[in-house]
């Protein structure tokens, strides 16, 4: 009897050991898979779509490499593009400058503009000073691809692009002569030894050509291969820990929000064919209502369905929404705000209502509490017979960026 019990105990222990081992191996395999996954950004700026087609092929080459995932994003535009909503690249999201360090490697694509990158790309990269001083891109692989109308200046444009990447300490992956033996040499090809490019302005010719796309795909694969080496060597994780203590500057506005016990909401998504903000030059324009988690706070006519105190709460929520969108517009860095310029408050009121300024003080006072002197602004208040989604408040805001 004792021997039977002993056998049962041993069998039970053996089963438990097998189950534990299987779970451990599964978890270990999952951790390994997660670590081996490469996330590579393909960041581009395009007007007529040529650079976008090159970006797609770069992304395809990246994903040809085992375990690599390409993420396509656009650079925000300084000036709106006519009929952008009808373009094939309209659904590609815009990038934020502060997300660049999240990737294992980055491919940069732009049209050639007077032997340089486009103004949109230049303005975007000019916002990367805090990333540079904290060395967050140091050692990460990068590559450049471009689209040139006549082809003039494409090599100079790629090399000028390299200057910025070198300042960040990024590893630059050129194309060399990869794939040149396999392309059709009977037609003009825009490719260079520095990076793939397309001769977009060649008449009676489909561009990018098959040869230009072929080189772009090989370039994407080469970038992913370099990113794997970066990942296996641990990237710059050791440096980041040192830099975060000694170099990286803490956000003053984030510290102020924490001091005031304010948590900004998630920026409301557009519910129509428009953008939550628009940057023109160094000014950002924002419009928001009192949305809170998809619903309007304290909706209705002020003094009839909404009390004065409720209207103040709705005004506060509206301003927090404005700030959430502003944070998105600055790439997550509210210290990039140089000055609040103008607030215009719209209030759902009956004819003859006169306390608009009292309600608007809720937004003005909070803005100054957060930004100090930078938060001082000009102001207007307007009574409205109705507002979107029956909101009691709408605020239009203009800020100037550094």
C-alpha positions as a Python dict, from the first residue, in 0.01 Angstrom:
ca = {
    (1, 'X'): (0, 0, 0),
    (2, 'X'): (284, 237, 93),
    (3, 'X'): (463, 167, -235),
    (4, 'X'): (144, 249, -432),
    (5, 'X'): (106, 581, -250),
    (6, 'X'): (472, 657, -309),
    (7, 'X'): (428, 591, -682),
    (8, 'X'): (121, 817, -693),
    (9, 'X'): (312, 1100, -524),
    (10, 'X'): (605, 1061, -764),
    (11, 'X'): (371, 1058, -1064),
    (12, 'X'): (193, 1371, -943),
    (13, 'X'): (526, 1550, -889),
    (14, 'X'): (643, 1444, -1234),
    (15, 'X'): (324, 1583, -1394),
    (16, 'X'): (358, 1910, -1205),
    (17, 'X'): (722, 1935, -1310),
    (18, 'X'): (629, 1878, -1675),
    (19, 'X'): (355, 2141, -1661),
    (20, 'X'): (589, 2391, -1497),
    (21, 'X'): (862, 2324, -1753),
    (22, 'X'): (619, 2367, -2042),
    (23, 'X'): (490, 2696, -1900),
    (24, 'X'): (844, 2819, -1838),
    (25, 'X'): (959, 2731, -2189),
    (26, 'X'): (650, 2897, -2338),
    (27, 'X'): (710, 3215, -2138),
    (28, 'X'): (1079, 3211, -2229),
    (29, 'X'): (991, 3165, -2597),
    (30, 'X'): (744, 3455, -2578),
    (31, 'X'): (1005, 3681, -2416),
    (32, 'X'): (1252, 3585, -2684),
    (33, 'X'): (1002, 3659, -2962),
    (34, 'X'): (915, 3997, -2810),
    (35, 'X'): (1283, 4087, -2784),
    (36, 'X'): (1356, 3973, -3139),
    (37, 'X'): (1083, 4188, -3293),
    (38, 'X'): (1229, 4494, -3463),
    (39, 'X'): (1021, 4809, -3498),
    (40, 'X'): (1147, 5031, -3779),
    (41, 'X'): (998, 5370, -3866),
    (42, 'X'): (963, 5477, -4229),
    (43, 'X'): (914, 5853, -4199),
    (44, 'X'): (835, 6043, -4517),
    (45, 'X'): (709, 6369, -4662),
    (46, 'X'): (538, 6367, -5001),
    (47, 'X'): (328, 6597, -5220),
    (48, 'X'): (250, 6404, -5538),
    (49, 'X'): (291, 6055, -5392),
    (50, 'X'): (625, 5951, -5544),
    (51, 'X'): (809, 5948, -5212),
    (52, 'X'): (516, 5758, -5059),
    (53, 'X'): (557, 5479, -5318),
    (54, 'X'): (927, 5462, -5234),
    (55, 'X'): (838, 5452, -4864),
    (56, 'X'): (606, 5157, -4923),
    (57, 'X'): (886, 4964, -5093),
    (58, 'X'): (1133, 5053, -4816),
    (59, 'X'): (876, 4916, -4568),
    (60, 'X'): (835, 4597, -4773),
    (61, 'X'): (1214, 4545, -4768),
    (62, 'X'): (1220, 4595, -4390),
    (63, 'X'): (954, 4329, -4344),
    (64, 'X'): (1144, 4090, -4571),
    (65, 'X'): (1388, 4062, -4277),
    (66, 'X'): (1270, 3801, -4021),
    (67, 'X'): (1108, 3956, -3713),
    (68, 'X'): (1107, 4313, -3849),
    (69, 'X'): (796, 4533, -3855),
    (70, 'X'): (778, 4857, -4053),
    (71, 'X'): (570, 5153, -3933),
    (72, 'X'): (480, 5412, -4198),
    (73, 'X'): (426, 5771, -4080),
    (74, 'X'): (422, 6117, -4237),
    (75, 'X'): (591, 6437, -4128),
    (76, 'X'): (332, 6702, -4023),
    (77, 'X'): (283, 6971, -4286),
    (78, 'X'): (367, 7337, -4240),
    (79, 'X'): (107, 7431, -4503),
    (80, 'X'): (-205, 7223, -4577),
    (81, 'X'): (-193, 7018, -4895),
    (82, 'X'): (-478, 7075, -5141),
    (83, 'X'): (-709, 6772, -5169),
    (84, 'X'): (-497, 6575, -4923),
    (85, 'X'): (-802, 6373, -4817),
    (86, 'X'): (-823, 6230, -5170),
    (87, 'X'): (-456, 6128, -5186),
    (88, 'X'): (-357, 5760, -5145),
    (89, 'X'): (-137, 5852, -4847),
    (90, 'X'): (-412, 6045, -4663),
    (91, 'X'): (-469, 5763, -4413),
    (92, 'X'): (-103, 5747, -4309),
    (93, 'X'): (-77, 5908, -3961),
    (94, 'X'): (150, 6199, -3877),
    (95, 'X'): (450, 6138, -3652),
    (96, 'X'): (544, 6326, -3334),
    (97, 'X'): (907, 6424, -3291),
    (98, 'X'): (931, 6269, -2944),
    (99, 'X'): (837, 5923, -3069),
    (100, 'X'): (1155, 5880, -3278),
    (101, 'X'): (1356, 5713, -2995),
    (102, 'X'): (1088, 5440, -2969),
    (103, 'X'): (1215, 5271, -3287),
    (104, 'X'): (1513, 5043, -3351),
    (105, 'X'): (1593, 5222, -3678),
    (106, 'X'): (1451, 5498, -3899),
    (107, 'X'): (1428, 5544, -4276),
    (108, 'X'): (1382, 5910, -4377),
    (109, 'X'): (1220, 5998, -4711),
    (110, 'X'): (1158, 6334, -4874),
    (111, 'X'): (1133, 6513, -5206),
    (112, 'X'): (1451, 6692, -5315),
    (113, 'X'): (1418, 7068, -5270),
    (114, 'X'): (1707, 7278, -5408),
    (115, 'X'): (1961, 7011, -5318),
    (116, 'X'): (1815, 6962, -4972),
    (117, 'X'): (1528, 6794, -4789),
    (118, 'X'): (1177, 6942, -4800),
    (119, 'X'): (1082, 7233, -4572),
    (120, 'X'): (834, 7009, -4385),
    (121, 'X'): (1104, 6753, -4306),
    (122, 'X'): (1353, 7026, -4212),
    (123, 'X'): (1106, 7190, -3972),
    (124, 'X'): (1021, 6854, -3816),
    (125, 'X'): (1384, 6762, -3751),
    (126, 'X'): (1459, 7111, -3619),
    (127, 'X'): (1232, 7022, -3326),
    (128, 'X'): (1460, 6735, -3220),
    (129, 'X'): (1698, 6942, -3003),
    (130, 'X'): (1590, 6779, -2675),
    (131, 'X'): (1629, 6433, -2833),
    (132, 'X'): (1979, 6531, -2949),
    (133, 'X'): (2093, 6666, -2610),
    (134, 'X'): (1971, 6350, -2439),
    (135, 'X'): (2142, 6133, -2708),
    (136, 'X'): (1833, 5919, -2758),
    (137, 'X'): (1908, 5842, -3125),
    (138, 'X'): (2277, 5775, -3075),
    (139, 'X'): (2386, 5449, -3236),
    (140, 'X'): (2050, 5380, -3403),
    (141, 'X'): (2072, 5285, -3774),
    (142, 'X'): (1921, 5525, -4028),
    (143, 'X'): (1893, 5557, -4404),
    (144, 'X'): (1768, 5814, -4654),
    (145, 'X'): (1563, 5781, -4972),
    (146, 'X'): (1437, 6066, -5190),
    (147, 'X'): (1237, 6166, -5497),
    (148, 'X'): (1372, 6426, -5739),
    (149, 'X'): (1180, 6590, -6023),
    (150, 'X'): (1466, 6651, -6264),
    (151, 'X'): (1719, 6449, -6065),
    (152, 'X'): (1932, 6757, -6006),
    (153, 'X'): (2090, 6773, -5663),
    (154, 'X'): (1970, 6436, -5537),
    (155, 'X'): (2312, 6323, -5414),
    (156, 'X'): (2368, 6658, -5243),
    (157, 'X'): (2023, 6636, -5085),
    (158, 'X'): (2092, 6292, -4936),
    (159, 'X'): (2433, 6402, -4807),
    (160, 'X'): (2280, 6715, -4651),
    (161, 'X'): (2029, 6487, -4481),
    (162, 'X'): (2319, 6281, -4346),
    (163, 'X'): (2457, 6589, -4166),
    (164, 'X'): (2157, 6599, -3932),
    (165, 'X'): (2166, 6223, -3873),
    (166, 'X'): (2539, 6236, -3798),
    (167, 'X'): (2485, 6514, -3542),
    (168, 'X'): (2242, 6278, -3367),
    (169, 'X'): (2512, 6008, -3372),
    (170, 'X'): (2303, 5775, -3586),
    (171, 'X'): (2461, 5498, -3791),
    (172, 'X'): (2399, 5570, -4160),
    (173, 'X'): (2318, 5281, -4393),
    (174, 'X'): (2391, 5366, -4761),
    (175, 'X'): (2298, 5155, -5064),
    (176, 'X'): (2639, 5135, -5231),
    (177, 'X'): (2602, 4934, -5553),
    (178, 'X'): (2350, 4684, -5415),
    (179, 'X'): (2105, 4565, -5680),
    (180, 'X'): (2250, 4775, -5964),
    (181, 'X'): (2335, 4464, -6169),
    (182, 'X'): (1966, 4364, -6169),
    (183, 'X'): (1798, 4685, -6290),
    (184, 'X'): (1710, 4796, -6642),
    (185, 'X'): (1992, 5023, -6763),
    (186, 'X'): (1816, 5116, -7087),
    (187, 'X'): (1606, 5376, -6903),
    (188, 'X'): (1724, 5659, -6673),
    (189, 'X'): (1741, 5549, -6310),
    (190, 'X'): (1759, 5786, -6016),
    (191, 'X'): (1937, 5561, -5770),
    (192, 'X'): (2259, 5672, -5601),
    (193, 'X'): (2526, 5501, -5394),
    (194, 'X'): (2398, 5696, -5094),
    (195, 'X'): (2033, 5592, -5109),
    (196, 'X'): (1746, 5506, -5341),
    (197, 'X'): (1591, 5795, -5529),
    (198, 'X'): (1339, 5839, -5809),
    (199, 'X'): (1351, 6062, -6116),
    (200, 'X'): (993, 6178, -6071),
    (201, 'X'): (996, 6429, -6357),
    (202, 'X'): (1098, 6201, -6646),
    (203, 'X'): (829, 6245, -6916),
    (204, 'X'): (638, 5944, -7053),
    (205, 'X'): (783, 5722, -6783),
    (206, 'X'): (619, 5546, -6489),
    (207, 'X'): (789, 5662, -6170),
    (208, 'X'): (917, 5533, -5941),
    (209, 'X'): (1056, 5282, -6192),
    (210, 'X'): (1085, 4911, -6119),
    (211, 'X'): (1459, 4958, -6078),
    (212, 'X'): (1417, 5245, -5832),
    (213, 'X'): (1167, 5043, -5628),
    (214, 'X'): (1397, 4740, -5639),
    (215, 'X'): (1685, 4937, -5484),
    (216, 'X'): (1446, 5085, -5225),
    (217, 'X'): (1339, 4736, -5118),
    (218, 'X'): (1699, 4621, -5080),
    (219, 'X'): (1772, 4939, -4884),
    (220, 'X'): (1489, 4861, -4641),
    (221, 'X'): (1624, 4510, -4589),
    (222, 'X'): (1975, 4646, -4525),
    (223, 'X'): (1837, 4888, -4266),
    (224, 'X'): (1651, 4609, -4083),
    (225, 'X'): (1968, 4398, -4086),
    (226, 'X'): (2163, 4685, -3925),
    (227, 'X'): (1880, 4734, -3673),
    (228, 'X'): (1913, 4369, -3570),
    (229, 'X'): (2278, 4426, -3490),
    (230, 'X'): (2184, 4736, -3290),
    (231, 'X'): (1927, 4536, -3095),
    (232, 'X'): (2162, 4245, -3024),
    (233, 'X'): (2424, 4479, -2880),
    (234, 'X'): (2170, 4629, -2641),
    (235, 'X'): (2130, 4961, -2823),
    (236, 'X'): (2209, 5271, -2617),
    (237, 'X'): (2018, 5155, -2307),
    (238, 'X'): (2319, 5200, -2084),
    (239, 'X'): (2376, 5557, -2199),
    (240, 'X'): (2011, 5652, -2161),
    (241, 'X'): (2016, 5577, -1788),
    (242, 'X'): (2318, 5806, -1739),
    (243, 'X'): (2184, 6080, -1961),
    (244, 'X'): (1844, 6084, -1796),
    (245, 'X'): (2009, 6187, -1466),
    (246, 'X'): (2274, 6428, -1586),
    (247, 'X'): (2162, 6579, -1916),
    (248, 'X'): (1793, 6547, -1983),
    (249, 'X'): (1600, 6850, -1869),
    (250, 'X'): (1282, 6787, -1675),
    (251, 'X'): (968, 6938, -1823),
    (252, 'X'): (867, 7249, -1629),
    (253, 'X'): (507, 7235, -1752),
    (254, 'X'): (469, 6866, -1665),
    (255, 'X'): (603, 6945, -1317),
    (256, 'X'): (350, 7228, -1285),
    (257, 'X'): (63, 7002, -1390),
    (258, 'X'): (172, 6751, -1128),
    (259, 'X'): (192, 7023, -865),
    (260, 'X'): (-163, 7134, -951),
    (261, 'X'): (-280, 6770, -949),
    (262, 'X'): (-394, 6799, -1312),
    (263, 'X'): (-397, 6498, -1544),
    (264, 'X'): (-461, 6595, -1903),
    (265, 'X'): (-728, 6387, -2078),
    (266, 'X'): (-668, 6193, -2396),
    (267, 'X'): (-692, 6434, -2689),
    (268, 'X'): (-1040, 6399, -2844),
    (269, 'X'): (-1035, 6245, -3192),
    (270, 'X'): (-1189, 6439, -3483),
    (271, 'X'): (-1548, 6344, -3567),
    (272, 'X'): (-1537, 6485, -3919),
    (273, 'X'): (-1308, 6567, -4210),
    (274, 'X'): (-1072, 6793, -4016),
    (275, 'X'): (-764, 6781, -3794),
    (276, 'X'): (-757, 6841, -3415),
    (277, 'X'): (-492, 7111, -3468),
    (278, 'X'): (-316, 7293, -3745),
    (279, 'X'): (34, 7441, -3727),
    (280, 'X'): (98, 7740, -3953),
    (281, 'X'): (446, 7885, -3925),
    (282, 'X'): (505, 7877, -3551),
    (283, 'X'): (142, 7913, -3450),
    (284, 'X'): (-90, 7627, -3361),
    (285, 'X'): (-469, 7660, -3390),
    (286, 'X'): (-706, 7446, -3180),
    (287, 'X'): (-1084, 7423, -3128),
    (288, 'X'): (-1247, 7207, -2858),
    (289, 'X'): (-1577, 7156, -2673),
    (290, 'X'): (-1644, 7003, -2329),
    (291, 'X'): (-1595, 6639, -2431),
    (292, 'X'): (-1498, 6395, -2158),
    (293, 'X'): (-1442, 6028, -2254),
    (294, 'X'): (-1662, 6066, -2561),
    (295, 'X'): (-1949, 6246, -2385),
    (296, 'X'): (-2014, 6616, -2329),
    (297, 'X'): (-1981, 6737, -1969),
    (298, 'X'): (-2284, 6940, -1849),
    (299, 'X'): (-2457, 6983, -2189),
    (300, 'X'): (-2737, 7232, -2245),
    (301, 'X'): (-2841, 7594, -2224),
    (302, 'X'): (-2662, 7791, -1952),
    (303, 'X'): (-2892, 7919, -1672),
    (304, 'X'): (-3173, 7694, -1794),
    (305, 'X'): (-3032, 7339, -1816),
    (306, 'X'): (-2684, 7417, -1683),
    (307, 'X'): (-2597, 7614, -1370),
    (308, 'X'): (-2322, 7872, -1361),
    (309, 'X'): (-2101, 7636, -1156),
    (310, 'X'): (-2159, 7353, -1403),
    (311, 'X'): (-2076, 7587, -1690),
    (312, 'X'): (-1747, 7670, -1517),
    (313, 'X'): (-1668, 7298, -1487),
    (314, 'X'): (-1747, 7253, -1856),
    (315, 'X'): (-1517, 7547, -1937),
    (316, 'X'): (-1236, 7388, -1737),
    (317, 'X'): (-1285, 7054, -1918),
    (318, 'X'): (-1280, 7232, -2253),
    (319, 'X'): (-950, 7402, -2175),
    (320, 'X'): (-799, 7070, -2060),
    (321, 'X'): (-901, 6927, -2398),
    (322, 'X'): (-729, 7221, -2569),
    (323, 'X'): (-411, 7149, -2370),
    (324, 'X'): (-430, 6777, -2450),
    (325, 'X'): (-438, 6860, -2821),
    (326, 'X'): (-162, 7120, -2772),
    (327, 'X'): (54, 6852, -2613),
    (328, 'X'): (-6, 6633, -2917),
    (329, 'X'): (87, 6923, -3146),
    (330, 'X'): (417, 6978, -2961),
    (331, 'X'): (511, 6611, -2979),
    (332, 'X'): (446, 6564, -2609),
    (333, 'X'): (663, 6857, -2493),
    (334, 'X'): (452, 7147, -2362),
    (335, 'X'): (774, 7336, -2286),
    (336, 'X'): (781, 7403, -2662),
    (337, 'X'): (500, 7656, -2609),
    (338, 'X'): (646, 8006, -2632),
    (339, 'X'): (327, 8199, -2565),
    (340, 'X'): (-50, 8168, -2541),
    (341, 'X'): (-177, 8417, -2798),
    (342, 'X'): (-558, 8417, -2799),
    (343, 'X'): (-852, 8241, -2636),
    (344, 'X'): (-1205, 8280, -2772),
    (345, 'X'): (-1485, 8135, -2561),
    (346, 'X'): (-1827, 8051, -2705),
    (347, 'X'): (-2111, 7989, -2459),
    (348, 'X'): (-2454, 7841, -2524),
    (349, 'X'): (-2675, 8113, -2374),
    (350, 'X'): (-3007, 8287, -2413),
    (351, 'X'): (-3028, 8638, -2556),
    (352, 'X'): (-2946, 8896, -2291),
    (353, 'X'): (-2698, 8680, -2095),
    (354, 'X'): (-2408, 8894, -1967),
    (355, 'X'): (-2180, 8671, -1752),
    (356, 'X'): (-1967, 8528, -2033),
    (357, 'X'): (-1649, 8680, -1887),
    (358, 'X'): (-1712, 8520, -1545),
    (359, 'X'): (-1733, 8177, -1707),
    (360, 'X'): (-1430, 8237, -1929),
    (361, 'X'): (-1218, 8334, -1629),
    (362, 'X'): (-1216, 7963, -1541),
    (363, 'X'): (-1012, 7891, -1856),
    (364, 'X'): (-794, 8203, -1842),
    (365, 'X'): (-697, 8159, -1477),
    (366, 'X'): (-612, 7791, -1525),
    (367, 'X'): (-397, 7865, -1831),
    (368, 'X'): (-196, 8126, -1641),
    (369, 'X'): (-158, 7894, -1340),
    (370, 'X'): (-2, 7631, -1566),
    (371, 'X'): (211, 7845, -1799),
    (372, 'X'): (274, 8153, -1585),
    (373, 'X'): (359, 8463, -1790),
    (374, 'X'): (359, 8251, -2108),
    (375, 'X'): (-7, 8179, -2042),
    (376, 'X'): (-114, 8545, -2059),
    (377, 'X'): (-330, 8595, -2366),
    (378, 'X'): (-580, 8820, -2540),
    (379, 'X'): (-940, 8706, -2511),
    (380, 'X'): (-1288, 8723, -2654),
    (381, 'X'): (-1618, 8578, -2528),
    (382, 'X'): (-1924, 8519, -2741),
    (383, 'X'): (-2280, 8406, -2671),
    (384, 'X'): (-2417, 8142, -2911),
    (385, 'X'): (-2771, 8017, -2977),
    (386, 'X'): (-2633, 7660, -3005),
    (387, 'X'): (-2303, 7471, -3002),
    (388, 'X'): (-2192, 7131, -3139),
    (389, 'X'): (-2321, 6823, -2949),
    (390, 'X'): (-2524, 7054, -2722),
    (391, 'X'): (-2204, 7155, -2543),
    (392, 'X'): (-2237, 7456, -2314),
    (393, 'X'): (-1885, 7572, -2407),
    (394, 'X'): (-1647, 7584, -2702),
    (395, 'X'): (-1298, 7734, -2692),
    (396, 'X'): (-1084, 7841, -2983),
    (397, 'X'): (-715, 7880, -2893),
    (398, 'X'): (-402, 8008, -3065),
    (399, 'X'): (-51, 7938, -2928),
    (400, 'X'): (295, 8031, -3052),
    (401, 'X'): (563, 7758, -3046),
    (402, 'X'): (937, 7796, -2993),
}
